[in-house]
Short mmCIF file of C-alpha atoms and ligand atoms in Angstrom, two decimals:
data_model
loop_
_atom_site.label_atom_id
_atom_site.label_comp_id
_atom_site.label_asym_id
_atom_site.label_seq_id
_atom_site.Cartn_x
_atom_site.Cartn_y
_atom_site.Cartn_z
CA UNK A 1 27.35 22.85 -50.59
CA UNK A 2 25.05 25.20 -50.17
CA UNK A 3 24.52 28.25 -47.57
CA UNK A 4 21.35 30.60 -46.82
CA UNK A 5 23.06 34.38 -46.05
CA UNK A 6 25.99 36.69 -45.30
CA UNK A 7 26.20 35.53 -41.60
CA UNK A 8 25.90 31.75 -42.33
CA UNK A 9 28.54 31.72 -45.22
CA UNK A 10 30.80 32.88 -43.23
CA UNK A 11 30.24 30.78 -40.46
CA UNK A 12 30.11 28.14 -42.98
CA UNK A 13 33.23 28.33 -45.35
CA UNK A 14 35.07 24.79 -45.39
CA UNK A 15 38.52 25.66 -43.68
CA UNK A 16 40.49 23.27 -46.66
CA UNK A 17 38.46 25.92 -49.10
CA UNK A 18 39.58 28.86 -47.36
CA UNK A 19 43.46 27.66 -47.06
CA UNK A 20 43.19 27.43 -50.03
CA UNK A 21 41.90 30.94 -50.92
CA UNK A 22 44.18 32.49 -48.72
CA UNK A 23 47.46 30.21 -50.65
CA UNK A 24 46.16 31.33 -54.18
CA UNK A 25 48.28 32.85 -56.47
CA UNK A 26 46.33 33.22 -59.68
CA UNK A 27 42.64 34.37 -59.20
CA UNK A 28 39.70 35.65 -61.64
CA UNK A 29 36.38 36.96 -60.45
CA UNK A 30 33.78 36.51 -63.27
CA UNK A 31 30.75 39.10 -62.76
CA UNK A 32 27.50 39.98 -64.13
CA UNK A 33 25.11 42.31 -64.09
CA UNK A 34 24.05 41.40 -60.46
CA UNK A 35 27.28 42.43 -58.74
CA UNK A 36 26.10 46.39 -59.69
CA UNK A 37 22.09 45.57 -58.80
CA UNK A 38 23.26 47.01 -55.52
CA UNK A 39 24.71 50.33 -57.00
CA UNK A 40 20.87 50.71 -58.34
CA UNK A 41 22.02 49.13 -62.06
CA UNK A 42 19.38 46.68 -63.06
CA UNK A 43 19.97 43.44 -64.24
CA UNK A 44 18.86 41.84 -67.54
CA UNK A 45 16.21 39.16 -66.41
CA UNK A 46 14.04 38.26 -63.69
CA UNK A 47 12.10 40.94 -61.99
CA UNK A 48 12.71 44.47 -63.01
CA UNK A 49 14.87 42.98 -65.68
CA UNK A 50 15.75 45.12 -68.57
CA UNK A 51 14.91 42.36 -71.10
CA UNK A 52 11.69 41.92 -69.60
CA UNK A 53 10.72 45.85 -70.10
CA UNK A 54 12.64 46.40 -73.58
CA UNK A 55 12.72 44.98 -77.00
CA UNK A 56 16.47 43.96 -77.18
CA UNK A 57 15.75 42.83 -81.17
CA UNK A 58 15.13 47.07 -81.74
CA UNK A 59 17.54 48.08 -79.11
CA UNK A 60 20.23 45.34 -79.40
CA UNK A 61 21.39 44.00 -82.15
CA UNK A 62 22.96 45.12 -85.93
CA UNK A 63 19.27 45.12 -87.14
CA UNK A 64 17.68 47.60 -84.86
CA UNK A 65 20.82 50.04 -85.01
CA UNK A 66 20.80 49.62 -89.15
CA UNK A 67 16.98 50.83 -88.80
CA UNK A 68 17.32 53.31 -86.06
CA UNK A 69 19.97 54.20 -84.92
CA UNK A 70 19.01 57.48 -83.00
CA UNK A 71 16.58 55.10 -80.75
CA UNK A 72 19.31 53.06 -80.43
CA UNK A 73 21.48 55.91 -78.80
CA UNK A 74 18.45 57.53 -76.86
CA UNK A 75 18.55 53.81 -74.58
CA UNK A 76 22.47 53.71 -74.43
CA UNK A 77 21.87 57.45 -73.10
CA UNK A 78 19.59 56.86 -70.65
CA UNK A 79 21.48 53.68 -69.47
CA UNK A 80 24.36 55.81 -69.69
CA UNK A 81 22.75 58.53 -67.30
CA UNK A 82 21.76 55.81 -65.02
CA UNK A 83 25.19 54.49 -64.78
CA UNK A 84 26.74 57.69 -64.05
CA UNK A 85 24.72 58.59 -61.16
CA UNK A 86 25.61 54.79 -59.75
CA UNK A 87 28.77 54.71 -56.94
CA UNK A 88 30.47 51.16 -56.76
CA UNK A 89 29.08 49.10 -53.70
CA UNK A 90 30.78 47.04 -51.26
CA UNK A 91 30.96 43.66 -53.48
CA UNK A 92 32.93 46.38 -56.42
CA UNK A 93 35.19 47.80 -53.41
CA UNK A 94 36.37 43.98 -52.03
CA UNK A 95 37.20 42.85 -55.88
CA UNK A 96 39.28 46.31 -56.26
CA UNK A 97 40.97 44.84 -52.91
CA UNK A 98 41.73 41.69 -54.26
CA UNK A 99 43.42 42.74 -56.93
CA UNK A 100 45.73 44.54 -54.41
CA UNK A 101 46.37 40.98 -52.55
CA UNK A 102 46.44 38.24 -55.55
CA UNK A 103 49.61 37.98 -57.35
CA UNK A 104 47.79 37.33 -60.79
CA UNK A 105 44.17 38.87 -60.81
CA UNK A 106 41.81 39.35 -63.38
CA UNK A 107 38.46 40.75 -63.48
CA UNK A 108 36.48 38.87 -66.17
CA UNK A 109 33.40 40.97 -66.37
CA UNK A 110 30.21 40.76 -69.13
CA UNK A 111 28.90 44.31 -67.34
CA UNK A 112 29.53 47.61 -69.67
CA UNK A 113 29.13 49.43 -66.86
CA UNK A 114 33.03 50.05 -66.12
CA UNK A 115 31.74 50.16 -62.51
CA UNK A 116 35.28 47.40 -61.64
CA UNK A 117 37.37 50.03 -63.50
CA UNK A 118 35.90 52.76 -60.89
CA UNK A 119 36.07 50.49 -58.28
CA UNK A 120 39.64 50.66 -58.64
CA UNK A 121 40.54 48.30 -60.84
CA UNK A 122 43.14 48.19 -63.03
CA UNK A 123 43.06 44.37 -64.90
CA UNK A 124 39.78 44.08 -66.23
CA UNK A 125 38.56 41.76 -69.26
CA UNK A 126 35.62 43.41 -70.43
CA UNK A 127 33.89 40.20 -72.72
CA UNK A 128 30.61 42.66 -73.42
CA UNK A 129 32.41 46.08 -74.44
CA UNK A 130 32.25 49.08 -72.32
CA UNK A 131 28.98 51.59 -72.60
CA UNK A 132 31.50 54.54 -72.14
CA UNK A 133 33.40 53.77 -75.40
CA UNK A 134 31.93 54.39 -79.27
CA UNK A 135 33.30 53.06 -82.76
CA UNK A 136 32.94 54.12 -86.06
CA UNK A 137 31.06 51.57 -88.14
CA UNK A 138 33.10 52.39 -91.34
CA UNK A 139 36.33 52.47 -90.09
CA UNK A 140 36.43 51.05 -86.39
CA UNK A 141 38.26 54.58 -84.78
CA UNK A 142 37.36 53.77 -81.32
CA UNK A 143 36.14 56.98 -78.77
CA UNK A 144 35.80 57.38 -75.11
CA UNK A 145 33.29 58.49 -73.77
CA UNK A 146 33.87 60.77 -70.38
CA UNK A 147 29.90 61.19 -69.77
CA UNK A 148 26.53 60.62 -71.02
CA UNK A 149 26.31 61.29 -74.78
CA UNK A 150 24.98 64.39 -75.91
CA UNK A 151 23.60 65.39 -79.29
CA UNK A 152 22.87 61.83 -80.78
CA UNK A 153 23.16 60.00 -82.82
CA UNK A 154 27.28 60.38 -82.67
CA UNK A 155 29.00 61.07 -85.96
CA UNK A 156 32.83 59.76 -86.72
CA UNK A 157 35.47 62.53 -88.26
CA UNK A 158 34.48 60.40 -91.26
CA UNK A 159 31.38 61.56 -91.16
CA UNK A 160 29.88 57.47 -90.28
CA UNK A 161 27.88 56.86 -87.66
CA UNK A 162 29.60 55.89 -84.46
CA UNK A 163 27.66 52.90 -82.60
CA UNK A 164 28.29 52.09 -79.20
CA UNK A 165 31.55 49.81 -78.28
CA UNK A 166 29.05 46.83 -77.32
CA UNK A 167 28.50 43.08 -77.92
CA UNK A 168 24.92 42.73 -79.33
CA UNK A 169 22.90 39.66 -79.81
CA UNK A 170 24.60 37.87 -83.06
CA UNK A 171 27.51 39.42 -82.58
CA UNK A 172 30.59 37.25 -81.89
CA UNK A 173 33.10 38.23 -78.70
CA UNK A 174 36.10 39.68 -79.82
CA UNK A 175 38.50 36.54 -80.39
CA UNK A 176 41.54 38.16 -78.65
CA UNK A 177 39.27 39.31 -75.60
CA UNK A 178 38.06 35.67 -75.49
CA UNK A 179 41.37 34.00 -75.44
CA UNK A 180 42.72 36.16 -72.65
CA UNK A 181 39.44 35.53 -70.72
CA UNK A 182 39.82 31.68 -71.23
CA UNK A 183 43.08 31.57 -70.55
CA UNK A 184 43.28 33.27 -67.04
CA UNK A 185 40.08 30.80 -66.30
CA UNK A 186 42.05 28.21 -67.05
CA UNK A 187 45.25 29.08 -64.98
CA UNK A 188 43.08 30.42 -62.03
CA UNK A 189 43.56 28.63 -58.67
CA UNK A 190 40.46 29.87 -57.55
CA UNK A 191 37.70 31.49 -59.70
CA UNK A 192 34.54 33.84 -57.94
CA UNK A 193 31.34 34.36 -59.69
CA UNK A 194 29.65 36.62 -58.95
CA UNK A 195 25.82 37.83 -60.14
CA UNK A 196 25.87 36.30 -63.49
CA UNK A 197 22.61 34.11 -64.04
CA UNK A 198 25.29 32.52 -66.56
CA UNK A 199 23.08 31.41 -69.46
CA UNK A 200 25.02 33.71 -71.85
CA UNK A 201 27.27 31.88 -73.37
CA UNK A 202 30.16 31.96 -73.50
CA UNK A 203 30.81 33.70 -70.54
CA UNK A 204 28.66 31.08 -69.22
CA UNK A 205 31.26 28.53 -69.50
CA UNK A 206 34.23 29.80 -68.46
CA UNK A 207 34.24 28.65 -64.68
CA UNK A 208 34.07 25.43 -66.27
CA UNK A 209 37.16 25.85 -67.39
CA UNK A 210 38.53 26.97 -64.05
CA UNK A 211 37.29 23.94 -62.78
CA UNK A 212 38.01 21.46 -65.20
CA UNK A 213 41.80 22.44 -64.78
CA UNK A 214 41.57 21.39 -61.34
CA UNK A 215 40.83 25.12 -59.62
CA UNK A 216 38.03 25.58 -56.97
CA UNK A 217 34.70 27.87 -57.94
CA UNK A 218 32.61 29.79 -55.38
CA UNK A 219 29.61 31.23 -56.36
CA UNK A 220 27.82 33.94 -54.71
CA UNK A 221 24.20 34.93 -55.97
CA UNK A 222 20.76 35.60 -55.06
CA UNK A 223 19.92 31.77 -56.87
CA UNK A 224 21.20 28.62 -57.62
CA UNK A 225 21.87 28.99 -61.69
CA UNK A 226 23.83 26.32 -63.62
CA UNK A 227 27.34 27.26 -61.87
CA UNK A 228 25.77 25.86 -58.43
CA UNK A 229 26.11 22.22 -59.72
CA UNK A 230 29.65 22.06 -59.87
CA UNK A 231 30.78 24.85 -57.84
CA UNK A 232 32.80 24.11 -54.44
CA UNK A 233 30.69 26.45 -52.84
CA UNK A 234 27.74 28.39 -53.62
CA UNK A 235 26.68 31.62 -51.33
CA UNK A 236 23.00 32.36 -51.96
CA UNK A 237 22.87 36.17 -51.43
CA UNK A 238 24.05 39.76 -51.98
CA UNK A 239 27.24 40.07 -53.26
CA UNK A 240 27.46 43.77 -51.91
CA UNK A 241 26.44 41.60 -48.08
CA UNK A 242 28.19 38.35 -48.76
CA UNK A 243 31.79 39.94 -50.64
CA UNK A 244 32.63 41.59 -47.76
CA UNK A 245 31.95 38.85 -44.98
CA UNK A 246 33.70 36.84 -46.99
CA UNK A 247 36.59 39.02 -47.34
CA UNK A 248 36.74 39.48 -43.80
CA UNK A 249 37.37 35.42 -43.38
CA UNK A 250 39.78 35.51 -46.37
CA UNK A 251 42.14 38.31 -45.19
CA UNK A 252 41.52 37.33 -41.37
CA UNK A 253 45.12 36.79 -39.96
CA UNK A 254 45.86 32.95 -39.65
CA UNK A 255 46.83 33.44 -36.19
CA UNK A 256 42.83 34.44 -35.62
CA UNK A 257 41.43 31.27 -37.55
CA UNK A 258 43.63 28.60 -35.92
CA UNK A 259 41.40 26.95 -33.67
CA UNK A 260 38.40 29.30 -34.20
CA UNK A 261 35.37 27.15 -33.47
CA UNK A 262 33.58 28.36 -36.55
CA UNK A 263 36.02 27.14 -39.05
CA UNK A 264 36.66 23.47 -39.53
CA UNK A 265 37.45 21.09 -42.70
CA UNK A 266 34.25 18.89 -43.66
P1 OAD B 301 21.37 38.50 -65.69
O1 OAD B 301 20.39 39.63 -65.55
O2 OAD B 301 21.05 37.43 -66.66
O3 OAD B 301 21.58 37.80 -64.28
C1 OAD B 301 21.85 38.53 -63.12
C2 OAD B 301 22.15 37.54 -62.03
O4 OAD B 301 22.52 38.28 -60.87
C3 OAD B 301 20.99 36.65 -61.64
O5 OAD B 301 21.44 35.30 -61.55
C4 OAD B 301 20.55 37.16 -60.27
O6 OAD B 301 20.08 36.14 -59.43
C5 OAD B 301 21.85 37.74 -59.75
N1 OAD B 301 21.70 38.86 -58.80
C6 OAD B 301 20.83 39.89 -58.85
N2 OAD B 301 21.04 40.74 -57.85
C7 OAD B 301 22.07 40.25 -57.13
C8 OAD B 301 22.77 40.68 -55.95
N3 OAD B 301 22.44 41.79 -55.31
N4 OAD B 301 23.79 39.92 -55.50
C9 OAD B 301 24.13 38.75 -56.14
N5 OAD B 301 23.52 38.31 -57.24
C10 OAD B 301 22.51 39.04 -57.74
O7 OAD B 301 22.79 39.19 -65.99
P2 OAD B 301 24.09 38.54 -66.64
O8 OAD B 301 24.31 37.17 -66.15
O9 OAD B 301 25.17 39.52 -66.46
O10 OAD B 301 24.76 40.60 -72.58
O11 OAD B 301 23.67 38.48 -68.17
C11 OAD B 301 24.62 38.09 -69.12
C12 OAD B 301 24.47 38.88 -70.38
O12 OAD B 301 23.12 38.83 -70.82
C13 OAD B 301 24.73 40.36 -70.22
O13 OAD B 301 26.11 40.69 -70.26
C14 OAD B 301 24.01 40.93 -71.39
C15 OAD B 301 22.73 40.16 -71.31
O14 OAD B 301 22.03 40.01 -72.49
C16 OAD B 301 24.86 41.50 -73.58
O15 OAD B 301 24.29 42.55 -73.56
C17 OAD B 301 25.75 41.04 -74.68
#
């Protein structure tokens, strides 16, 4: 099913869908880089993508650091800067809620942003790394970092060079990360995605496996992407516009949605 904006998906919702929300125990919310376009962040691809303005083969992956590392860390600097003038948005505020009101949440996120973590959440998977963490690349000491970098490139007590706590292209997920991720798809009642175009594998996949274990998957984004063809519902629009109206519905007291005209089983 398939609904046009904030006002309509609301109005919208299958009651059976939203019962079943509301009874859910164990819930994940899988984002991408789309659930921070609102806080100014910009996404990877389509327009104003950052894929479709830099050279990710130079800026990331194991090649372009070995060869220049210093550009490397000028980019995570600037994204860095970027990220630290950003302030969560509504859709970031109404996950940090739900992990208030599920019993067993997890945020499953492929964003380095940390923008969940300052949202207020506490149980976050991180499947991409974290742009405000570095590692040594001799012996894997792992830093935070509490702003944007300064001097670069960053230099271990060792005296390596420290890289940026990342997932580049042909570099696997951490296993353990991975297993956690799949696992709380897997027992999720109910699953969210949320502004992931989800052609990265294999992120990609895991609402699959929340639905394949019998759990329901709603989708909000701006397009129909691969999720939409076996979600339970898709909501085609902002998650910082359609989050909160749906949040409203969700945590709406039961004695307002018996009878209300607007919500009824299909
Ligand atoms: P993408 O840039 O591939 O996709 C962003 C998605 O968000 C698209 O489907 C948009 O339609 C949607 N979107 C944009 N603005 C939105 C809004 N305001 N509300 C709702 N949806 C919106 O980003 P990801 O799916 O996160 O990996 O990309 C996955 C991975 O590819 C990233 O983690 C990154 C990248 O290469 C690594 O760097 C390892």
């Amino acid at each position: 099913m398939v609904t046009p904006g904030p006002a309509a998906a609301v109005a919208s919702v299958p009651g059976h869908l939203l019962r079943t929300v509301r009874a859910a125990r164990r819930v994940s919310v899988l984002t991408g880089a789309g659930v921070s376009a609102e806080s100014g962040i910009p996404t990877f691809r389509g327009a104003g993508g950052i894929w479709g303005k830099y050279d990710y083969t130079r800026l990331a992956t194991p090649a372009g650091f070995s060869e220049d590392p210093r550009l490397v860390w000028e980019w995570y600097r600037l994204r860095q800067r970027e990220i630290w003038k950003a302030r969560p948005n509504p859709a970031h505020d109404v996950i940090a809620a739900m992990e208030m009101r599920f019993e067993d949440f997890h945020v499953i996120t492929q964003n380095i942003d940390g923008m969940h973590e300052r949202a207020g959440n506490r149980k976050v998977i991180e499947l991409h790394g974290n742009i405000w963490r570095m590692r040594c690349t001799r012996d894997g000491t792992m830093i935070g970092i509490p702003g944007p970098v300064g001097e670069i490139p960053p230099v271990c007590q060792c005296g390596s060079l420290m890289r940026p706590d990342v997932v580049w292209f042909g570099e696997a997920l951490s296993p353990a990360v991975l297993e956690v991720a799949s696992q709380a798809a897997r027992e999720s009642d109910v699953m969210f995605v949320v502004g992931t175009s989800a052609v990265v594998h294999p992120a990609a996949a895991l609402p699959a496996l929340t639905k394949d274990s019998g759990g329901v998957v709603i989708e909000v984004n701006l397009e129909p992407t691969d999720v939409s063809t076996y979600a339970d519902v898709s909501f085609f629009g902002r998650a910082g516009e359609i989050m909160p109206a749906l949040w409203t519905l969700i945590s709406s007291p039961e004695r307002f949605m018996t009878g209300h005209p607007i919500i009824r089983d299909r």
